[in-house]
Amino acid sequence: MRIAIDARPAEQDGFGIARYTSELIDALAALDKTNDYCLIVNSDKLASRITGWRNFSLWRIGAGWMSLREQAELPFVLGQIRPDVFHATSFVVPLYKTCPTVVTIHDLIHLVFPKNYGLKQGLYFRALKHALLRASLIIADSAATKNDLIMFYKLRSEKVKVIPLAVNKSFRPLGVAEVNEYRKGKGLPGKFVLFVGSRKKHKNLRLLLDAWAKLNQAGEIKIPLVITGKPDELTQEYSQSGKIIFLGAVQGQELPKLYNAASLFVFPSLYEGFGLPPLEAMACGTPVITTDVSSLPEVVGEAGLLVPPGDVTSLARAMTKVLTDNDQAIKMRVAGLKRAAGFSWDKCARETLAAYQAASAK
């Protein structure tokens, strides 16, 4: 097969779709030496990476991701490549279809929380509805996202294939000395609660802040809360409730050390298409508390504690349970490591390759 992949997200840094595209490409390269892969890119950033991959090539376009211009350039470059199948790695599907198409939909947050997106983005997502309906096959990161696709777009169940994501192998338990050295370098205490994520409303940071403030005010637990990013108006409201440590931007290679250093990771999100942070934390052996909505129960299974996304008391109780009961924390650590081991990029690549084969045969 000749397979074209929109690899432009892999040229970006940090965000989940970039990591998905990057990890998938690496896993496909390790798995498949037979099929030809044509990576559609904006630059030469991936050139050194594919050196030695004889069945991989780069095809450059000028259009940025999620731009109107790409709707002209993608069909043009696909006409040059003449692939058996095209994989749109995130949302962006050419409105003009030139070949069988597989599209990965990571979430439908623009439909679940439309007020969080501007007019331009909203119009773009709505325009993609027709392209999605014409896609040969759709990959969803989770059963929750598949259910959303069926509900919002009235798609047939058999058209949507669930292929879970995974985490990089760097997310693993680290040695005590390395973790202590990291804590010392960052000025972190021996025990703290961790939140990793943006300040977007659906991340629901206020729930964690309320629960943490409740514990501190009751005097039950005096423990710092460590948050990635900088202070903002929301966190300023809680500045008198206890100690909050802001780490600023945390680079990808630093994240495994941060998870390892934490006593507890709390992810109170209202909606996730998959939810990589809880899986990253579990892979590092850190106990996880998250919410019982969207894809999050699929990710953590019985290895983490689940709470309703609006219940401050339930979250406070769950945090107390983990932070005061060492046996509970150890149990969650062991269960989390086992759960995380069930997700792999090799498995994701194998199932994605099967999706390419199915789509090209249609």
GROMACS .gro file of C-alpha atoms in nm:
model
  362
    1MET     CA    1   0.000   0.000   0.000
    2ARG     CA    2   0.094   0.362  -0.050
    3ILE     CA    3  -0.016   0.550   0.262
    4ALA     CA    4  -0.030   0.929   0.296
    5ILE     CA    5  -0.034   1.070   0.651
    6ASP     CA    6  -0.097   1.429   0.757
    7ALA     CA    7   0.214   1.463   0.974
    8ARG     CA    8   0.193   1.840   1.028
    9PRO     CA    9   0.086   1.806   1.394
   10ALA     CA   10   0.409   1.610   1.462
   11GLU     CA   11   0.606   1.924   1.374
   12GLN     CA   12   0.447   2.105   1.669
   13ASP     CA   13   0.550   2.083   2.034
   14GLY     CA   14   0.371   1.963   2.341
   15PHE     CA   15  -0.002   1.928   2.274
   16GLY     CA   16  -0.176   1.591   2.266
   17ILE     CA   17  -0.243   1.569   1.893
   18ALA     CA   18   0.125   1.640   1.823
   19ARG     CA   19   0.229   1.359   2.054
   20TYR     CA   20  -0.024   1.120   1.901
   21THR     CA   21   0.093   1.185   1.546
   22SER     CA   22   0.460   1.168   1.642
   23GLU     CA   23   0.431   0.845   1.842
   24LEU     CA   24   0.214   0.679   1.576
   25ILE     CA   25   0.466   0.757   1.301
   26ASP     CA   26   0.752   0.613   1.511
   27ALA     CA   27   0.551   0.300   1.590
   28LEU     CA   28   0.452   0.247   1.224
   29ALA     CA   29   0.817   0.286   1.120
   30ALA     CA   30   0.921   0.019   1.370
   31LEU     CA   31   0.636  -0.212   1.273
   32ASP     CA   32   0.606  -0.187   0.895
   33LYS     CA   33   0.898  -0.205   0.651
   34THR     CA   34   0.681  -0.301   0.353
   35ASN     CA   35   0.425  -0.029   0.279
   36ASP     CA   36   0.525   0.314   0.148
   37TYR     CA   37   0.451   0.609   0.380
   38CYS     CA   38   0.424   0.965   0.247
   39LEU     CA   39   0.428   1.219   0.530
   40ILE     CA   40   0.262   1.552   0.448
   41VAL     CA   41   0.451   1.828   0.631
   42ASN     CA   42   0.502   2.204   0.647
   43SER     CA   43   0.879   2.199   0.699
   44ASP     CA   44   1.191   1.982   0.712
   45LYS     CA   45   1.168   1.926   1.089
   46LEU     CA   46   1.107   1.553   1.043
   47ALA     CA   47   1.379   1.506   0.778
   48SER     CA   48   1.652   1.390   1.017
   49ARG     CA   49   1.407   1.168   1.199
   50ILE     CA   50   1.314   0.960   0.896
   51THR     CA   51   1.674   0.919   0.780
   52GLY     CA   52   1.722   0.546   0.736
   53TRP     CA   53   1.350   0.478   0.705
   54ARG     CA   54   1.359   0.360   0.344
   55ASN     CA   55   0.982   0.338   0.305
   56PHE     CA   56   0.914   0.693   0.434
   57SER     CA   57   0.921   1.021   0.238
   58LEU     CA   58   0.825   1.384   0.305
   59TRP     CA   59   0.578   1.585   0.094
   60ARG     CA   60   0.576   1.954   0.180
   61ILE     CA   61   0.282   2.195   0.158
   62GLY     CA   62   0.258   2.558   0.268
   63ALA     CA   63  -0.087   2.549   0.426
   64GLY     CA   64  -0.100   2.555   0.804
   65TRP     CA   65  -0.306   2.312   1.007
   66MET     CA   66  -0.679   2.394   1.020
   67SER     CA   67  -0.651   2.671   0.761
   68LEU     CA   68  -0.882   2.733   0.468
   69ARG     CA   69  -0.581   2.712   0.238
   70GLU     CA   70  -0.525   2.346   0.322
   71GLN     CA   71  -0.857   2.259   0.161
   72ALA     CA   72  -0.694   2.348  -0.172
   73GLU     CA   73  -0.344   2.217  -0.104
   74LEU     CA   74  -0.429   1.879   0.051
   75PRO     CA   75  -0.625   1.750  -0.252
   76PHE     CA   76  -0.346   1.879  -0.479
   77VAL     CA   77  -0.063   1.700  -0.297
   78LEU     CA   78  -0.274   1.385  -0.262
   79GLY     CA   79  -0.320   1.397  -0.639
   80GLN     CA   80   0.059   1.394  -0.671
   81ILE     CA   81   0.110   1.117  -0.415
   82ARG     CA   82  -0.174   0.899  -0.548
   83PRO     CA   83  -0.207   0.702  -0.221
   84ASP     CA   84  -0.419   0.395  -0.160
   85VAL     CA   85  -0.536   0.562   0.161
   86PHE     CA   86  -0.495   0.900   0.332
   87HIS     CA   87  -0.483   0.930   0.713
   88ALA     CA   88  -0.603   1.264   0.849
   89THR     CA   89  -0.449   1.247   1.197
   90SER     CA   90  -0.670   1.515   1.350
   91PHE     CA   91  -1.006   1.645   1.232
   92VAL     CA   92  -0.879   1.790   0.903
   93VAL     CA   93  -1.032   1.606   0.609
   94PRO     CA   94  -1.026   1.743   0.253
   95LEU     CA   95  -1.376   1.846   0.156
   96TYR     CA   96  -1.284   1.728  -0.193
   97LYS     CA   97  -1.215   1.355  -0.162
   98THR     CA   98  -0.947   1.211  -0.392
   99CYS     CA   99  -0.887   0.870  -0.229
  100PRO     CA  100  -1.007   0.646   0.055
  101THR     CA  101  -0.973   0.840   0.379
  102VAL     CA  102  -0.916   0.744   0.742
  103VAL     CA  103  -0.963   1.026   0.992
  104THR     CA  104  -0.878   1.025   1.362
  105ILE     CA  105  -1.120   1.217   1.582
  106HIS     CA  106  -0.969   1.278   1.923
  107ASP     CA  107  -1.274   1.445   2.077
  108LEU     CA  108  -1.581   1.650   1.994
  109ILE     CA  109  -1.523   1.919   2.253
  110HIS     CA  110  -1.615   2.189   2.000
  111LEU     CA  111  -1.966   2.044   2.002
  112VAL     CA  112  -1.984   1.959   2.373
  113PHE     CA  113  -1.852   2.304   2.475
  114PRO     CA  114  -1.915   2.526   2.169
  115LYS     CA  115  -1.883   2.851   2.368
  116ASN     CA  116  -1.514   2.778   2.426
  117TYR     CA  117  -1.437   2.824   2.057
  118GLY     CA  118  -1.436   3.128   1.833
  119LEU     CA  119  -1.658   3.182   1.532
  120LYS     CA  120  -1.386   3.094   1.281
  121GLN     CA  121  -1.301   2.762   1.451
  122GLY     CA  122  -1.668   2.681   1.497
  123LEU     CA  123  -1.746   2.735   1.130
  124TYR     CA  124  -1.446   2.523   1.030
  125PHE     CA  125  -1.553   2.232   1.247
  126ARG     CA  126  -1.909   2.252   1.116
  127ALA     CA  127  -1.782   2.248   0.756
  128LEU     CA  128  -1.600   1.924   0.829
  129LYS     CA  129  -1.923   1.741   0.904
  130HIS     CA  130  -1.980   1.660   0.538
  131ALA     CA  131  -1.621   1.540   0.496
  132LEU     CA  132  -1.655   1.314   0.800
  133LEU     CA  133  -1.966   1.159   0.654
  134ARG     CA  134  -1.770   1.080   0.337
  135ALA     CA  135  -1.467   0.935   0.519
  136SER     CA  136  -1.405   0.567   0.451
  137LEU     CA  137  -1.334   0.494   0.816
  138ILE     CA  138  -1.309   0.697   1.137
  139ILE     CA  139  -1.074   0.623   1.426
  140ALA     CA  140  -1.183   0.732   1.774
  141ASP     CA  141  -0.944   0.739   2.069
  142SER     CA  142  -1.208   0.598   2.302
  143ALA     CA  143  -1.552   0.440   2.314
  144ALA     CA  144  -1.677   0.768   2.464
  145THR     CA  145  -1.564   0.960   2.155
  146LYS     CA  146  -1.718   0.694   1.931
  147ASN     CA  147  -2.049   0.734   2.113
  148ASP     CA  148  -2.026   1.113   2.069
  149LEU     CA  149  -1.962   1.070   1.696
  150ILE     CA  150  -2.265   0.846   1.660
  151MET     CA  151  -2.481   1.084   1.863
  152PHE     CA  152  -2.377   1.412   1.697
  153TYR     CA  153  -2.323   1.291   1.340
  154LYS     CA  154  -2.562   0.993   1.324
  155LEU     CA  155  -2.280   0.770   1.199
  156ARG     CA  156  -2.306   0.394   1.166
  157SER     CA  157  -2.127   0.214   1.449
  158GLU     CA  158  -1.925  -0.003   1.210
  159LYS     CA  159  -1.777   0.307   1.045
  160VAL     CA  160  -1.601   0.409   1.368
  161LYS     CA  161  -1.311   0.203   1.504
  162VAL     CA  162  -1.188   0.259   1.860
  163ILE     CA  163  -0.807   0.260   1.885
  164PRO     CA  164  -0.678   0.375   2.227
  165LEU     CA  165  -0.365   0.585   2.263
  166ALA     CA  166  -0.060   0.514   2.479
  167VAL     CA  167   0.225   0.703   2.645
  168ASN     CA  168   0.592   0.737   2.565
  169LYS     CA  169   0.825   0.484   2.727
  170SER     CA  170   0.989   0.767   2.923
  171PHE     CA  171   0.683   0.762   3.151
  172ARG     CA  172   0.796   0.498   3.400
  173PRO     CA  173   0.895   0.469   3.767
  174LEU     CA  174   1.229   0.640   3.830
  175GLY     CA  175   1.490   0.580   4.097
  176VAL     CA  176   1.459   0.748   4.437
  177ALA     CA  177   1.785   0.940   4.395
  178GLU     CA  178   1.681   1.083   4.058
  179VAL     CA  179   1.340   1.189   4.190
  180ASN     CA  180   1.487   1.347   4.503
  181GLU     CA  181   1.739   1.538   4.292
  182TYR     CA  182   1.454   1.668   4.076
  183ARG     CA  183   1.253   1.777   4.383
  184LYS     CA  184   1.555   1.958   4.520
  185GLY     CA  185   1.626   2.133   4.191
  186LYS     CA  186   1.267   2.255   4.166
  187GLY     CA  187   1.228   2.339   4.533
  188LEU     CA  188   0.946   2.087   4.570
  189PRO     CA  189   0.848   1.932   4.905
  190GLY     CA  190   0.855   1.559   4.971
  191LYS     CA  191   0.477   1.536   4.948
  192PHE     CA  192   0.239   1.728   4.721
  193VAL     CA  193  -0.076   1.702   4.510
  194LEU     CA  194  -0.020   1.758   4.138
  195PHE     CA  195  -0.233   1.906   3.860
  196VAL     CA  196  -0.109   1.905   3.500
  197GLY     CA  197  -0.322   2.078   3.239
  198SER     CA  198  -0.439   2.404   3.088
  199ARG     CA  199  -0.675   2.659   3.243
  200LYS     CA  200  -0.951   2.587   2.992
  201LYS     CA  201  -1.289   2.568   3.165
  202HIS     CA  202  -1.348   2.203   3.082
  203LYS     CA  203  -1.031   2.110   3.273
  204ASN     CA  204  -1.237   2.195   3.582
  205LEU     CA  205  -0.944   2.312   3.795
  206ARG     CA  206  -1.185   2.493   4.027
  207LEU     CA  207  -1.314   2.158   4.158
  208LEU     CA  208  -0.964   2.062   4.269
  209LEU     CA  209  -0.898   2.405   4.418
  210ASP     CA  210  -1.223   2.387   4.617
  211ALA     CA  211  -1.148   2.037   4.746
  212TRP     CA  212  -0.789   2.126   4.833
  213ALA     CA  213  -0.901   2.444   5.013
  214LYS     CA  214  -1.161   2.240   5.203
  215LEU     CA  215  -0.893   2.001   5.330
  216ASN     CA  216  -0.657   2.280   5.431
  217GLN     CA  217  -0.927   2.483   5.606
  218ALA     CA  218  -1.044   2.179   5.800
  219GLY     CA  219  -0.687   2.124   5.913
  220GLU     CA  220  -0.708   1.758   5.811
  221ILE     CA  221  -0.423   1.778   5.559
  222LYS     CA  222  -0.169   2.053   5.512
  223ILE     CA  223  -0.015   1.969   5.180
  224PRO     CA  224   0.098   2.193   4.893
  225LEU     CA  225  -0.075   2.188   4.557
  226VAL     CA  226   0.161   2.197   4.258
  227ILE     CA  227   0.019   2.332   3.932
  228THR     CA  228   0.190   2.353   3.595
  229GLY     CA  229   0.173   2.695   3.431
  230LYS     CA  230   0.156   3.042   3.584
  231PRO     CA  231  -0.084   3.202   3.836
  232ASP     CA  232  -0.406   3.343   3.693
  233GLU     CA  233  -0.728   3.502   3.822
  234LEU     CA  234  -0.877   3.166   3.919
  235THR     CA  235  -0.582   3.047   4.125
  236GLN     CA  236  -0.541   3.391   4.287
  237GLU     CA  237  -0.882   3.340   4.450
  238TYR     CA  238  -0.733   3.051   4.650
  239SER     CA  239  -0.401   3.210   4.745
  240GLN     CA  240  -0.503   3.228   5.112
  241SER     CA  241  -0.626   2.868   5.129
  242GLY     CA  242  -0.283   2.709   5.148
  243LYS     CA  243   0.042   2.682   4.961
  244ILE     CA  244   0.021   2.668   4.581
  245ILE     CA  245   0.341   2.615   4.383
  246PHE     CA  246   0.340   2.718   4.017
  247LEU     CA  247   0.601   2.550   3.800
  248GLY     CA  248   0.547   2.749   3.483
  249ALA     CA  249   0.575   2.564   3.152
  250VAL     CA  250   0.692   2.205   3.199
  251GLN     CA  251   0.870   2.051   2.902
  252GLY     CA  252   0.786   1.700   2.786
  253GLN     CA  253   1.110   1.541   2.906
  254GLU     CA  254   1.051   1.684   3.254
  255LEU     CA  255   0.701   1.544   3.298
  256PRO     CA  256   0.799   1.188   3.399
  257LYS     CA  257   1.012   1.328   3.683
  258LEU     CA  258   0.728   1.553   3.796
  259TYR     CA  259   0.476   1.268   3.804
  260ASN     CA  260   0.724   1.049   3.995
  261ALA     CA  261   0.778   1.324   4.252
  262ALA     CA  262   0.406   1.369   4.325
  263SER     CA  263   0.217   1.190   4.604
  264LEU     CA  264  -0.110   1.214   4.413
  265PHE     CA  265  -0.223   1.326   4.069
  266VAL     CA  266  -0.570   1.479   4.039
  267PHE     CA  267  -0.734   1.532   3.699
  268PRO     CA  268  -1.084   1.679   3.750
  269SER     CA  269  -1.173   1.728   3.382
  270LEU     CA  270  -1.531   1.760   3.258
  271TYR     CA  271  -1.451   1.609   2.920
  272GLU     CA  272  -1.162   1.425   2.752
  273GLY     CA  273  -1.147   1.241   2.423
  274PHE     CA  274  -0.893   1.010   2.581
  275GLY     CA  275  -0.710   1.175   2.871
  276LEU     CA  276  -0.336   1.115   2.841
  277PRO     CA  277  -0.228   1.279   3.171
  278PRO     CA  278  -0.393   1.016   3.398
  279LEU     CA  279  -0.230   0.740   3.190
  280GLU     CA  280   0.107   0.916   3.208
  281ALA     CA  281   0.077   0.945   3.586
  282MET     CA  282  -0.020   0.578   3.628
  283ALA     CA  283   0.271   0.471   3.407
  284CYS     CA  284   0.500   0.654   3.652
  285GLY     CA  285   0.343   0.478   3.950
  286THR     CA  286   0.156   0.783   4.082
  287PRO     CA  287  -0.193   0.733   4.234
  288VAL     CA  288  -0.464   0.897   4.022
  289ILE     CA  289  -0.798   1.055   4.105
  290THR     CA  290  -1.011   1.167   3.813
  291THR     CA  291  -1.376   1.214   3.720
  292ASP     CA  292  -1.631   0.954   3.615
  293VAL     CA  293  -1.717   1.120   3.282
  294SER     CA  294  -1.638   1.082   2.910
  295SER     CA  295  -1.334   0.863   2.837
  296LEU     CA  296  -1.168   0.886   3.178
  297PRO     CA  297  -1.319   0.566   3.328
  298GLU     CA  298  -1.194   0.381   3.017
  299VAL     CA  299  -0.842   0.506   3.076
  300VAL     CA  300  -0.801   0.448   3.450
  301GLY     CA  301  -1.033   0.149   3.489
  302GLU     CA  302  -1.033   0.030   3.850
  303ALA     CA  303  -0.676   0.148   3.906
  304GLY     CA  304  -0.777   0.503   3.998
  305LEU     CA  305  -1.048   0.665   4.207
  306LEU     CA  306  -1.338   0.823   4.019
  307VAL     CA  307  -1.550   1.111   4.149
  308PRO     CA  308  -1.842   1.311   4.004
  309PRO     CA  309  -1.709   1.624   3.827
  310GLY     CA  310  -1.909   1.865   4.043
  311ASP     CA  311  -1.880   1.700   4.385
  312VAL     CA  312  -1.624   1.883   4.600
  313THR     CA  313  -1.689   1.665   4.905
  314SER     CA  314  -1.633   1.340   4.714
  315LEU     CA  315  -1.305   1.468   4.574
  316ALA     CA  316  -1.188   1.588   4.916
  317ARG     CA  317  -1.269   1.248   5.068
  318ALA     CA  318  -1.089   1.064   4.788
  319MET     CA  319  -0.781   1.284   4.831
  320THR     CA  320  -0.783   1.225   5.207
  321LYS     CA  321  -0.808   0.851   5.152
  322VAL     CA  322  -0.500   0.838   4.929
  323LEU     CA  323  -0.291   1.087   5.127
  324THR     CA  324  -0.353   0.934   5.471
  325ASP     CA  325  -0.371   0.562   5.390
  326ASN     CA  326  -0.033   0.434   5.273
  327ASP     CA  327  -0.173   0.089   5.192
  328GLN     CA  328  -0.433   0.251   4.965
  329ALA     CA  329  -0.164   0.455   4.788
  330ILE     CA  330   0.055   0.147   4.733
  331LYS     CA  331  -0.244  -0.051   4.605
  332MET     CA  332  -0.324   0.225   4.354
  333ARG     CA  333   0.040   0.252   4.248
  334VAL     CA  334   0.060  -0.121   4.166
  335ALA     CA  335  -0.280  -0.123   3.993
  336GLY     CA  336  -0.193   0.189   3.793
  337LEU     CA  337   0.132   0.043   3.663
  338LYS     CA  338  -0.050  -0.273   3.555
  339ARG     CA  339  -0.326  -0.070   3.390
  340ALA     CA  340  -0.085   0.155   3.201
  341ALA     CA  341   0.109  -0.146   3.071
  342GLY     CA  342  -0.202  -0.252   2.880
  343PHE     CA  343  -0.168   0.048   2.646
  344SER     CA  344   0.112   0.058   2.387
  345TRP     CA  345   0.197   0.249   2.070
  346ASP     CA  346   0.285  -0.079   1.899
  347LYS     CA  347  -0.071  -0.200   1.957
  348CYS     CA  348  -0.206   0.136   1.838
  349ALA     CA  349   0.007   0.115   1.521
  350ARG     CA  350  -0.102  -0.243   1.446
  351GLU     CA  351  -0.469  -0.154   1.476
  352THR     CA  352  -0.420   0.164   1.272
  353LEU     CA  353  -0.248  -0.033   0.994
  354ALA     CA  354  -0.544  -0.271   0.993
  355ALA     CA  355  -0.771   0.033   0.955
  356TYR     CA  356  -0.567   0.147   0.652
  357GLN     CA  357  -0.607  -0.195   0.495
  358ALA     CA  358  -0.982  -0.198   0.558
  359ALA     CA  359  -1.029   0.154   0.417
  360SER     CA  360  -0.821   0.092   0.105
  361ALA     CA  361  -1.028  -0.217   0.028
  362LYS     CA  362  -1.353  -0.017   0.021
   0.00000   0.00000   0.00000
